[in-house]
Coordinates of N, CA, C and O in Angstrom, one line a residue:
M26 N 47.3 -88.1 -122.9 CA 49.2 -87.9 -123.8 C 48.6 -86.5 -123.8 O 48.0 -85.7 -124.6
F27 N 50.4 -85.5 -123.7 CA 50.6 -84.2 -123.6 C 51.2 -83.8 -125.1 O 52.0 -84.6 -125.1
G28 N 50.8 -83.3 -125.4 CA 51.2 -82.8 -126.5 C 52.0 -81.0 -126.3 O 51.7 -80.1 -125.7
F29 N 52.3 -80.7 -127.3 CA 52.9 -79.5 -127.5 C 51.8 -79.0 -128.1 O 51.3 -78.9 -128.6
V30 N 51.6 -77.4 -127.9 CA 51.0 -76.3 -127.6 C 51.9 -75.3 -129.1 O 52.2 -74.8 -128.3
T31 N 50.7 -74.6 -130.0 CA 52.0 -73.9 -131.3 C 50.8 -73.1 -130.7 O 49.2 -73.0 -130.5
K32 N 51.7 -71.6 -131.8 CA 50.7 -70.9 -132.3 C 49.5 -70.9 -133.1 O 48.5 -69.8 -132.8
E33 N 49.8 -71.9 -133.6 CA 49.1 -71.7 -134.5 C 47.6 -72.8 -134.4 O 47.0 -72.3 -134.7
M34 N 47.5 -72.7 -133.3 CA 46.8 -73.6 -132.9 C 45.7 -72.2 -131.4 O 44.1 -72.7 -131.7
F35 N 45.7 -71.5 -132.4 CA 44.8 -70.1 -131.0 C 45.0 -68.8 -131.8 O 45.3 -69.3 -132.9
F36 N 43.4 -68.2 -132.6 CA 43.0 -67.4 -133.0 C 44.4 -66.2 -132.3 O 44.5 -65.6 -131.4
D37 N 44.7 -65.9 -133.7 CA 45.8 -64.5 -133.9 C 44.3 -63.2 -133.8 O 43.5 -63.4 -135.3
R38 N 44.1 -62.6 -132.9 CA 43.3 -61.2 -132.3 C 43.7 -60.4 -132.9 O 42.4 -59.8 -133.3
D39 N 44.5 -60.4 -133.5 CA 44.7 -58.8 -134.9 C 44.1 -59.3 -136.1 O 43.7 -58.6 -136.5
K40 N 44.4 -60.4 -136.6 CA 44.0 -60.8 -137.7 C 42.5 -60.7 -137.4 O 41.9 -60.9 -139.0
V41 N 41.6 -61.3 -136.5 CA 40.2 -61.0 -136.6 C 40.1 -60.4 -136.6 O 38.6 -59.8 -137.7
R42 N 40.7 -59.9 -135.3 CA 39.9 -57.7 -135.4 C 40.2 -56.9 -137.3 O 39.0 -56.4 -138.1
R43 N 41.5 -57.6 -137.6 CA 41.4 -56.5 -139.5 C 40.5 -57.2 -140.1 O 40.0 -56.5 -141.0
K44 N 40.1 -58.5 -139.3 CA 38.9 -59.3 -140.9 C 37.4 -58.7 -140.9 O 36.9 -58.2 -141.6
T45 N 37.5 -58.5 -139.3 CA 36.1 -57.6 -139.0 C 35.6 -56.7 -139.1 O 35.0 -56.2 -139.4
D46 N 37.3 -56.1 -139.2 CA 36.8 -54.6 -139.3 C 36.9 -54.1 -140.9 O 36.0 -53.5 -141.4
S47 N 37.3 -54.7 -142.0 CA 37.0 -54.7 -142.9 C 35.8 -55.2 -144.0 O 34.8 -54.3 -144.3
A48 N 35.1 -56.2 -143.3 CA 34.0 -57.0 -144.0 C 32.7 -55.6 -142.9 O 32.2 -55.8 -143.5
A49 N 33.1 -55.4 -141.6 CA 31.9 -54.3 -141.3 C 32.9 -53.4 -141.9 O 31.0 -52.5 -142.5
R50 N 33.4 -52.5 -142.7 CA 33.4 -51.4 -143.5 C 33.0 -51.8 -144.7 O 32.6 -51.1 -145.7
R51 N 32.9 -53.0 -145.2 CA 32.4 -53.4 -146.7 C 31.0 -53.1 -146.9 O 30.0 -52.9 -148.0
V52 N 30.1 -54.2 -145.2 CA 29.0 -54.4 -145.5 C 27.7 -53.1 -145.7 O 26.8 -53.0 -145.6
L53 N 28.5 -52.4 -143.8 CA 28.7 -51.0 -143.9 C 28.0 -49.8 -144.5 O 26.9 -49.2 -145.0
G54 N 28.9 -50.2 -145.9 CA 29.6 -49.0 -146.6 C 28.5 -49.3 -147.9 O 27.5 -48.4 -148.8
K55 N 28.6 -50.3 -148.2 CA 27.2 -51.2 -149.1 C 25.7 -50.6 -148.6 O 24.8 -50.8 -149.2
F56 N 24.8 -51.0 -147.2 CA 24.2 -50.9 -147.1 C 23.4 -49.0 -147.0 O 22.8 -49.1 -147.0
G57 N 25.0 -48.0 -146.8 CA 25.0 -47.0 -146.8 C 23.9 -46.9 -148.1 O 23.9 -45.7 -148.3
A58 N 24.8 -47.3 -149.3 CA 24.8 -47.0 -150.8 C 23.2 -47.4 -150.3 O 22.7 -46.9 -151.1
F59 N 22.5 -48.0 -150.0 CA 21.5 -48.9 -150.5 C 20.2 -48.2 -150.1 O 19.5 -47.7 -150.4
V60 N 20.8 -47.3 -148.8 CA 19.8 -46.8 -148.0 C 19.5 -45.4 -148.4 O 18.9 -44.5 -149.2
R61 N 21.1 -44.7 -148.8 CA 20.5 -43.6 -150.2 C 20.5 -43.2 -151.0 O 18.9 -42.8 -151.5
R62 N 20.9 -44.7 -151.7 CA 20.0 -44.7 -153.0 C 17.8 -44.7 -152.4 O 17.4 -44.6 -153.6
A63 N 17.3 -45.8 -152.2 CA 16.7 -45.5 -151.4 C 15.8 -44.2 -151.1 O 14.8 -43.5 -151.6
A64 N 16.2 -43.7 -150.3 CA 16.0 -42.4 -150.0 C 15.7 -41.2 -151.4 O 15.5 -40.6 -151.1
R65 N 17.1 -41.8 -151.8 CA 17.0 -40.3 -153.5 C 16.1 -40.2 -154.6 O 15.1 -39.9 -155.1
S66 N 16.2 -42.1 -154.6 CA 14.5 -42.5 -155.3 C 12.9 -42.1 -155.1 O 12.8 -42.2 -155.5
S67 N 13.0 -41.5 -153.3 CA 11.9 -41.2 -153.5 C 11.6 -40.0 -153.0 O 9.7 -39.7 -152.8
I68 N 12.2 -39.4 -153.8 CA 11.9 -37.9 -153.6 C 11.8 -38.0 -155.1 O 12.7 -37.4 -156.0
R69 N 10.7 -37.2 -155.1 CA 10.6 -36.4 -157.1 C 11.0 -35.3 -157.6 O 10.5 -34.3 -156.7
K70 N 11.6 -34.8 -158.2 CA 11.6 -33.8 -158.6 C 10.6 -33.7 -159.9 O 10.5 -33.2 -160.3
R71 N 9.2 -32.2 -158.7 CA 8.3 -31.3 -159.4 C 7.9 -30.0 -158.6 O 8.9 -30.3 -157.8
K72 N 7.0 -30.1 -159.4 CA 7.0 -28.2 -159.1 C 5.9 -28.0 -158.1 O 6.1 -27.9 -157.0
R73 N 5.0 -29.5 -157.6 CA 4.1 -29.7 -156.9 C 4.6 -29.6 -155.5 O 5.0 -30.4 -156.0
T74 N 4.0 -29.6 -154.7 CA 4.3 -30.0 -152.6 C 3.7 -31.4 -152.5 O 2.7 -31.8 -153.1
S75 N 4.0 -32.0 -151.6 CA 4.0 -33.4 -151.3 C 3.1 -33.4 -150.8 O 3.0 -32.4 -149.8
A76 N 2.2 -34.1 -150.3 CA 1.1 -35.0 -149.6 C 2.0 -34.9 -148.2 O 3.1 -35.4 -148.2
L77 N 0.9 -34.1 -147.1 CA 2.1 -35.1 -146.0 C 2.0 -36.7 -146.0 O 1.0 -37.1 -145.7
G78 N 2.8 -36.4 -145.1 CA 3.7 -37.8 -144.8 C 4.2 -38.8 -145.7 O 4.6 -39.2 -145.9
E79 N 4.3 -37.5 -147.2 CA 5.1 -38.5 -148.0 C 6.6 -37.9 -147.9 O 6.6 -36.9 -147.7
P80 N 7.9 -38.3 -148.6 CA 8.8 -37.9 -148.6 C 8.4 -36.8 -149.6 O 7.5 -36.7 -150.4
P81 N 9.2 -35.7 -149.5 CA 9.4 -34.8 -150.4 C 9.8 -34.0 -151.3 O 10.4 -34.6 -152.0
S82 N 8.8 -32.9 -151.7 CA 9.3 -32.8 -153.8 C 10.1 -32.2 -153.8 O 10.5 -31.5 -152.1
S83 N 11.1 -32.4 -154.2 CA 12.6 -31.6 -154.1 C 12.2 -30.7 -156.1 O 12.3 -31.3 -157.0
H84 N 12.3 -28.9 -156.1 CA 12.3 -28.2 -156.9 C 13.5 -28.0 -158.2 O 13.3 -27.8 -159.1
T85 N 14.3 -28.6 -156.9 CA 15.3 -27.4 -157.5 C 16.3 -29.1 -157.7 O 16.9 -28.6 -158.8
G86 N 15.8 -30.1 -157.0 CA 17.4 -30.9 -156.9 C 17.6 -30.4 -155.8 O 19.0 -32.5 -156.2
L87 N 18.3 -30.0 -155.1 CA 19.0 -30.6 -154.6 C 19.3 -31.2 -153.0 O 20.6 -31.6 -152.8
L88 N 18.0 -31.4 -152.6 CA 17.6 -32.2 -152.2 C 17.8 -34.0 -152.1 O 19.2 -34.5 -151.6
R89 N 18.0 -34.3 -152.8 CA 18.0 -35.4 -153.5 C 19.8 -35.4 -154.0 O 20.2 -36.6 -153.3
K90 N 20.3 -34.7 -154.6 CA 21.8 -34.2 -154.5 C 22.4 -35.0 -153.8 O 23.3 -35.3 -154.1
F91 N 22.3 -33.5 -152.4 CA 23.1 -34.4 -151.3 C 22.9 -34.9 -150.6 O 23.0 -34.5 -149.4
I92 N 22.5 -36.2 -151.1 CA 21.7 -37.0 -149.8 C 23.0 -37.7 -149.5 O 23.4 -38.2 -150.9
F93 N 23.6 -38.2 -148.8 CA 25.2 -38.8 -148.6 C 25.2 -39.5 -147.6 O 24.7 -40.5 -146.4
F94 N 27.0 -40.6 -147.6 CA 26.6 -41.6 -146.6 C 28.2 -42.0 -146.3 O 28.7 -41.9 -147.6
G95 N 28.7 -42.1 -144.7 CA 30.1 -42.6 -144.3 C 30.0 -43.7 -143.8 O 29.7 -43.8 -143.0
Y96 N 31.7 -43.8 -144.5 CA 31.5 -44.9 -143.1 C 32.1 -44.1 -142.0 O 33.6 -43.3 -141.6
D97 N 32.0 -44.5 -140.5 CA 32.4 -43.9 -139.1 C 33.7 -44.6 -138.2 O 32.3 -45.9 -137.7
A98 N 34.8 -45.1 -138.8 CA 35.3 -46.2 -138.4 C 35.4 -46.3 -136.9 O 35.5 -47.5 -136.1
E99 N 35.3 -44.9 -136.3 CA 36.0 -44.5 -134.9 C 35.1 -45.4 -134.0 O 34.7 -46.2 -132.7
R100 N 33.1 -45.3 -134.5 CA 32.5 -45.7 -133.9 C 32.1 -47.0 -134.7 O 31.1 -48.2 -134.2
R101 N 32.6 -48.0 -135.8 CA 32.2 -48.8 -136.7 C 30.6 -48.9 -137.0 O 29.5 -49.7 -136.4
S102 N 30.4 -47.9 -137.4 CA 28.4 -47.4 -137.9 C 29.2 -47.3 -139.1 O 30.0 -45.8 -140.0
V103 N 27.5 -46.4 -139.5 CA 27.8 -46.4 -141.1 C 26.7 -44.7 -140.7 O 25.7 -44.8 -140.0
V104 N 27.1 -43.5 -141.4 CA 25.6 -42.1 -141.2 C 25.2 -41.9 -142.6 O 25.9 -41.7 -143.5
I105 N 24.6 -41.9 -142.5 CA 23.2 -41.6 -143.7 C 22.2 -40.9 -144.1 O 21.9 -39.9 -143.4
G106 N 22.2 -39.2 -144.8 CA 21.7 -38.0 -144.7 C 22.3 -37.4 -145.1 O 23.2 -36.5 -146.3
P107 N 21.1 -36.5 -145.5 CA 21.9 -34.8 -146.4 C 22.9 -33.6 -145.6 O 22.7 -33.8 -144.6
Q108 N 23.3 -33.8 -146.7 CA 24.5 -32.7 -146.0 C 23.8 -31.2 -145.9 O 22.4 -31.1 -147.1
R109 N 24.1 -30.8 -145.2 CA 23.5 -28.8 -145.2 C 24.5 -28.6 -145.9 O 25.4 -28.5 -145.9
L110 N 22.9 -27.8 -146.3 CA 24.0 -26.4 -148.1 C 25.2 -25.7 -146.9 O 24.2 -25.0 -145.9
N111 N 26.0 -24.6 -148.1 CA 26.3 -23.4 -146.8 C 25.4 -21.8 -146.8 O 25.7 -21.3 -147.2
Q112 N 24.4 -22.1 -146.1 CA 23.4 -21.7 -145.8 C 24.0 -21.7 -144.3 O 23.6 -22.1 -143.4
K113 N 23.6 -20.3 -143.9 CA 23.5 -19.5 -142.3 C 22.1 -19.9 -141.2 O 22.2 -19.8 -140.1
V114 N 21.2 -20.2 -142.5 CA 19.8 -19.8 -141.3 C 19.3 -21.8 -142.1 O 19.4 -21.8 -143.5
G115 N 18.5 -21.5 -141.1 CA 17.7 -22.8 -141.5 C 18.4 -24.1 -141.4 O 19.2 -24.1 -141.2
D116 N 17.3 -25.1 -140.8 CA 17.6 -27.0 -141.2 C 16.5 -27.1 -141.8 O 15.0 -27.6 -141.5
A117 N 16.7 -27.2 -143.0 CA 15.3 -27.5 -144.4 C 15.2 -29.1 -143.9 O 14.0 -30.2 -143.3
P118 N 16.1 -29.8 -144.4 CA 16.0 -31.8 -144.0 C 16.0 -32.1 -142.8 O 14.6 -32.6 -143.1
H119 N 16.5 -31.7 -142.0 CA 15.6 -32.2 -140.8 C 14.1 -31.4 -140.5 O 13.4 -32.7 -140.1
A120 N 13.9 -30.7 -140.8 CA 12.4 -30.0 -140.6 C 11.9 -31.2 -141.3 O 10.6 -31.5 -141.3
L121 N 12.6 -31.4 -142.7 CA 10.9 -31.7 -143.9 C 11.3 -33.7 -143.1 O 9.4 -34.6 -142.6
E122 N 11.8 -34.3 -142.5 CA 12.2 -35.0 -141.7 C 11.2 -35.5 -140.7 O 10.6 -36.5 -140.6
H123 N 11.2 -34.9 -139.9 CA 10.4 -34.9 -138.5 C 8.9 -33.7 -138.5 O 8.6 -33.3 -137.3
G124 N 9.7 -32.8 -139.0 CA 8.4 -31.8 -139.1 C 9.4 -31.0 -137.8 O 10.3 -30.7 -137.2
G125 N 8.3 -29.4 -138.2 CA 9.8 -28.6 -137.7 C 9.4 -26.8 -138.4 O 9.1 -26.9 -138.4
T126 N 10.3 -26.4 -137.7 CA 10.7 -25.0 -138.5 C 11.8 -24.4 -138.8 O 12.5 -25.2 -138.3
S127 N 11.8 -23.3 -140.0 CA 13.4 -23.8 -140.8 C 12.7 -22.0 -141.4 O 11.4 -21.4 -141.0
T128 N 14.4 -21.6 -141.2 CA 14.1 -20.3 -142.2 C 14.0 -20.3 -143.6 O 15.1 -20.9 -143.7
V129 N 13.6 -19.6 -144.2 CA 12.9 -19.0 -145.7 C 13.8 -18.2 -146.6 O 13.7 -17.9 -145.4
V130 N 14.5 -17.9 -146.5 CA 15.4 -16.0 -147.0 C 14.9 -16.1 -148.6 O 14.3 -17.0 -149.9
E131 N 14.0 -14.9 -149.2 CA 13.0 -15.0 -150.4 C 13.5 -13.8 -150.7 O 14.4 -12.8 -150.2
G132 N 13.9 -13.4 -152.0 CA 13.7 -11.9 -152.3 C 15.4 -11.9 -153.4 O 16.2 -13.1 -153.4
L133 N 15.9 -11.2 -154.0 CA 17.0 -10.9 -155.1 C 18.0 -9.9 -153.3 O 17.8 -9.8 -152.9
R134 N 19.0 -10.2 -153.8 CA 20.1 -9.4 -153.6 C 19.8 -8.4 -153.4 O 18.8 -6.9 -153.7
G135 N 20.2 -7.4 -151.8 CA 19.4 -5.9 -151.6 C 17.9 -6.1 -150.7 O 18.2 -4.9 -150.3
K136 N 17.4 -7.3 -151.6 CA 15.9 -6.9 -150.7 C 15.2 -8.2 -149.7 O 15.0 -8.5 -150.4
R137 N 16.5 -9.2 -150.1 CA 16.3 -10.5 -149.3 C 15.8 -10.6 -147.7 O 16.2 -9.0 -147.4
K138 N 14.6 -10.8 -147.7 CA 14.2 -11.3 -146.4 C 13.6 -12.3 -145.8 O 13.9 -13.6 -146.4
K139 N 14.0 -12.9 -144.0 CA 14.7 -13.7 -144.2 C 12.5 -14.5 -143.3 O 12.0 -13.1 -142.7
R140 N 12.0 -15.2 -143.3 CA 10.8 -15.4 -142.5 C 10.6 -16.9 -142.4 O 11.4 -17.6 -143.3
R141 N 10.5 -17.4 -141.0 CA 10.0 -19.1 -140.7 C 8.8 -19.0 -140.3 O 7.6 -19.1 -140.7
V142 N 9.0 -20.3 -141.0 CA 8.0 -21.3 -142.0 C 8.0 -23.0 -141.5 O 8.8 -23.2 -140.8
K143 N 6.8 -23.1 -141.1 CA 6.2 -24.5 -140.0 C 5.6 -25.4 -140.9 O 5.6 -25.3 -142.0
L144 N 6.9 -27.1 -141.0 CA 7.1 -27.8 -142.0 C 6.4 -28.4 -141.2 O 6.2 -29.2 -140.4
A145 N 5.6 -29.7 -142.8 CA 5.1 -30.6 -141.4 C 5.1 -32.2 -141.7 O 7.0 -31.8 -142.9
A146 N 6.3 -32.9 -140.9 CA 6.9 -34.3 -141.3 C 6.4 -34.7 -142.8 O 5.4 -34.7 -142.8
R147 N 8.0 -35.2 -143.9 CA 7.7 -35.5 -144.7 C 9.0 -36.3 -144.9 O 10.1 -36.0 -145.6
P148 N 8.9 -37.7 -144.0 CA 10.3 -38.2 -143.9 C 10.4 -38.9 -145.1 O 9.7 -39.6 -145.8
Y149 N 11.2 -39.0 -145.5 CA 12.8 -39.9 -146.1 C 13.8 -40.6 -145.5 O 13.4 -42.2 -146.6
M150 N 14.2 -40.6 -144.7 CA 15.2 -41.5 -144.6 C 15.2 -42.8 -143.6 O 15.4 -43.9 -144.2
G151 N 14.1 -41.6 -143.4 CA 13.4 -42.9 -142.0 C 13.0 -44.3 -142.4 O 13.0 -45.7 -142.6
P152 N 11.8 -44.1 -143.5 CA 11.2 -44.7 -145.2 C 12.1 -46.1 -145.3 O 13.0 -46.9 -145.1
A153 N 13.4 -44.5 -146.3 CA 14.2 -45.2 -146.2 C 15.5 -47.0 -145.6 O 15.3 -47.8 -145.8
F154 N 15.7 -46.5 -144.8 CA 16.6 -47.4 -143.8 C 15.6 -47.8 -143.7 O 16.9 -50.1 -143.5
E155 N 14.2 -48.6 -143.2 CA 13.3 -49.4 -142.6 C 13.3 -50.2 -143.7 O 12.9 -51.7 -143.7
Q156 N 13.7 -49.3 -145.5 CA 13.0 -50.6 -146.2 C 13.9 -51.2 -146.6 O 13.9 -52.7 -146.7
E157 N 15.5 -51.1 -146.6 CA 16.7 -51.5 -146.8 C 17.4 -52.6 -145.5 O 17.8 -53.7 -145.6
Q158 N 16.3 -52.3 -144.2 CA 17.4 -53.2 -143.0 C 16.8 -54.0 -143.1 O 17.7 -54.9 -142.9
P159 N 16.0 -55.1 -143.6 CA 15.1 -55.9 -143.6 C 17.0 -57.4 -144.3 O 17.2 -58.1 -143.9
K160 N 17.5 -56.6 -145.5 CA 18.4 -56.4 -146.6 C 19.9 -56.9 -145.2 O 21.1 -57.3 -146.5
L161 N 19.7 -56.1 -144.4 CA 21.2 -56.3 -143.5 C 22.1 -57.9 -143.4 O 23.3 -58.0 -143.6
P162 N 20.4 -58.7 -142.5 CA 21.0 -59.6 -142.3 C 22.0 -60.8 -143.3 O 23.4 -61.2 -143.7
A163 N 21.4 -60.8 -144.6 CA 21.8 -61.9 -145.9 C 22.9 -60.9 -145.8 O 24.6 -61.4 -146.3
M164 N 23.8 -59.3 -145.7 CA 24.3 -58.9 -146.6 C 25.9 -58.9 -145.0 O 27.7 -59.0 -145.5
W165 N 26.0 -59.6 -143.7 CA 26.5 -60.2 -142.7 C 27.0 -61.4 -143.2 O 27.7 -61.9 -142.6
R166 N 25.7 -62.5 -143.9 CA 26.4 -63.6 -143.9 C 27.0 -63.3 -144.9 O 28.1 -63.3 -145.9
D167 N 28.3 -64.5 -143.9 CA 29.5 -65.0 -144.7 C 30.4 -63.7 -145.3 O 31.5 -63.5 -146.0
S168 N 30.4 -62.7 -144.4 CA 31.3 -61.6 -144.6 C 32.4 -61.7 -143.7 O 33.9 -61.0 -144.5
V169 N 33.0 -62.1 -143.5 CA 34.1 -62.7 -142.8 C 34.9 -63.4 -143.0 O 34.4 -64.2 -142.9
K170 N 36.0 -63.3 -143.5 CA 36.4 -64.9 -144.1 C 37.7 -64.9 -144.1 O 38.7 -63.8 -143.8

């Protein structure tokens, strides 16, 4: 026997899309906060230089302070990492993570000198991501309601 088909019998695409977008924003935002916290806690504020392969030491506290995360709605992803400070030279956070060169400015005003320094890799974002990644499936579980 045939009956009438009503709209309530089908998925409401817009409603499902809104719910999944909301859940993705919530879950990925939480994941970004966890990775940021893990990266910040791995960077120790101390005077000595960290050993090769260890997370870097933060002598001034700026590296640890300027790690942020943000949800990218267009790509439906989260971006986590250090913010570049207001300087025109050097790319120390990238060089610390992967190794490479950066420009260092030394001296007082009027007598400043720039020099290139070679940095060995002292990863801190990658290990923080790897540490938190196993928790991601549990965050997604029952997230779309």
